[in-house]
Short mmCIF file of C-alpha atoms in Angstrom, two decimals:
data_model
loop_
_atom_site.label_atom_id
_atom_site.label_comp_id
_atom_site.label_asym_id
_atom_site.label_seq_id
_atom_site.Cartn_x
_atom_site.Cartn_y
_atom_site.Cartn_z
CA MET A 169 -0.16 0.12 0.14
CA ALA A 170 0.90 3.22 -0.64
CA ILE A 171 1.51 5.81 1.94
CA ASN A 172 -0.24 8.16 -0.29
CA ASN A 173 -3.47 5.31 -0.58
CA ARG A 174 -4.45 5.52 3.22
CA PRO A 175 -8.50 5.35 3.26
CA LEU A 176 -9.40 5.87 6.05
CA LYS A 177 -8.28 8.49 9.09
CA ALA A 178 -7.48 8.62 12.36
CA TYR A 179 -9.88 11.07 14.94
CA VAL A 180 -10.17 11.55 18.06
CA ARG A 181 -12.88 13.14 20.52
CA PHE A 182 -12.46 16.01 23.41
CA ASP A 183 -14.76 16.31 26.28
CA GLY A 184 -16.48 20.02 27.67
CA SER A 185 -12.79 20.61 28.90
CA GLY A 186 -10.53 19.92 26.35
CA ARG A 187 -9.21 16.38 26.95
CA ILE A 188 -9.39 13.41 25.11
CA VAL A 189 -11.87 11.34 25.45
CA ALA A 190 -9.81 7.82 26.36
CA GLY A 191 -10.53 4.64 24.20
CA SER A 192 -12.27 7.66 21.75
CA LEU A 193 -10.01 6.87 18.99
CA ILE A 194 -11.54 5.79 15.63
CA LEU A 195 -10.47 5.04 11.80
CA ARG A 196 -13.03 6.55 9.46
CA LYS A 197 -13.13 8.39 5.61
CA ASN A 198 -15.20 11.31 7.30
CA LYS A 199 -14.92 13.06 10.42
CA PRO A 200 -18.09 12.44 13.01
CA LYS A 201 -20.73 14.97 13.80
CA VAL A 202 -22.25 14.36 17.12
CA GLY A 203 -18.79 15.89 18.98
CA LYS A 204 -16.03 17.42 19.41
CA TRP A 205 -13.48 15.79 16.86
CA LYS A 206 -9.81 16.26 15.92
CA GLU A 207 -7.99 14.38 12.67
CA ILE A 208 -4.88 13.47 14.26
CA GLN A 209 -1.75 11.93 12.12
CA ALA A 210 -2.65 7.79 11.92
CA TYR A 211 0.78 6.43 10.30
CA GLU A 212 3.60 6.98 12.60
CA CYS A 213 5.61 4.28 10.74
CA CYS A 214 5.24 5.80 7.32
CA PHE A 215 5.80 9.28 7.16
CA LEU A 216 9.05 10.65 5.79
CA THR A 217 10.79 13.01 8.07
CA THR A 218 14.75 14.73 7.58
CA THR A 219 17.25 14.11 10.32
CA THR A 220 20.22 16.94 10.50
CA THR A 221 23.20 15.29 12.81
CA THR A 222 25.78 17.46 13.38
CA THR A 223 28.70 16.00 15.26
CA VAL A 224 31.78 18.44 16.98
CA ALA A 225 35.29 16.52 17.13
CA PRO A 226 36.34 17.20 20.80
CA THR A 227 38.61 20.52 21.67
CA THR A 228 42.11 19.13 24.43
CA THR A 229 43.09 21.83 26.12
CA THR A 230 46.64 21.51 28.76
CA THR A 231 48.02 23.99 30.91
CA THR A 232 51.49 23.98 31.77
CA THR A 233 52.83 25.58 34.63
CA SER A 234 56.45 26.38 35.02
CA PRO A 235 57.94 27.30 39.27
CA ALA A 236 57.97 30.41 39.88
#
């Protein structure tokens, strides 16, 4: 199945105080008409993202003291 060929969308329901209702995740083609619903990302495994990592070489500082 291609990444763009996902027929279902994921929706979660919110309660009166704006919190997600536990166990309310559903997969449907269209958003339900009754209640406060929000579409969320359903297929996390297949979204392509670019990650850049930068490594810095460690530096060494040596200090020498001479007797005075």
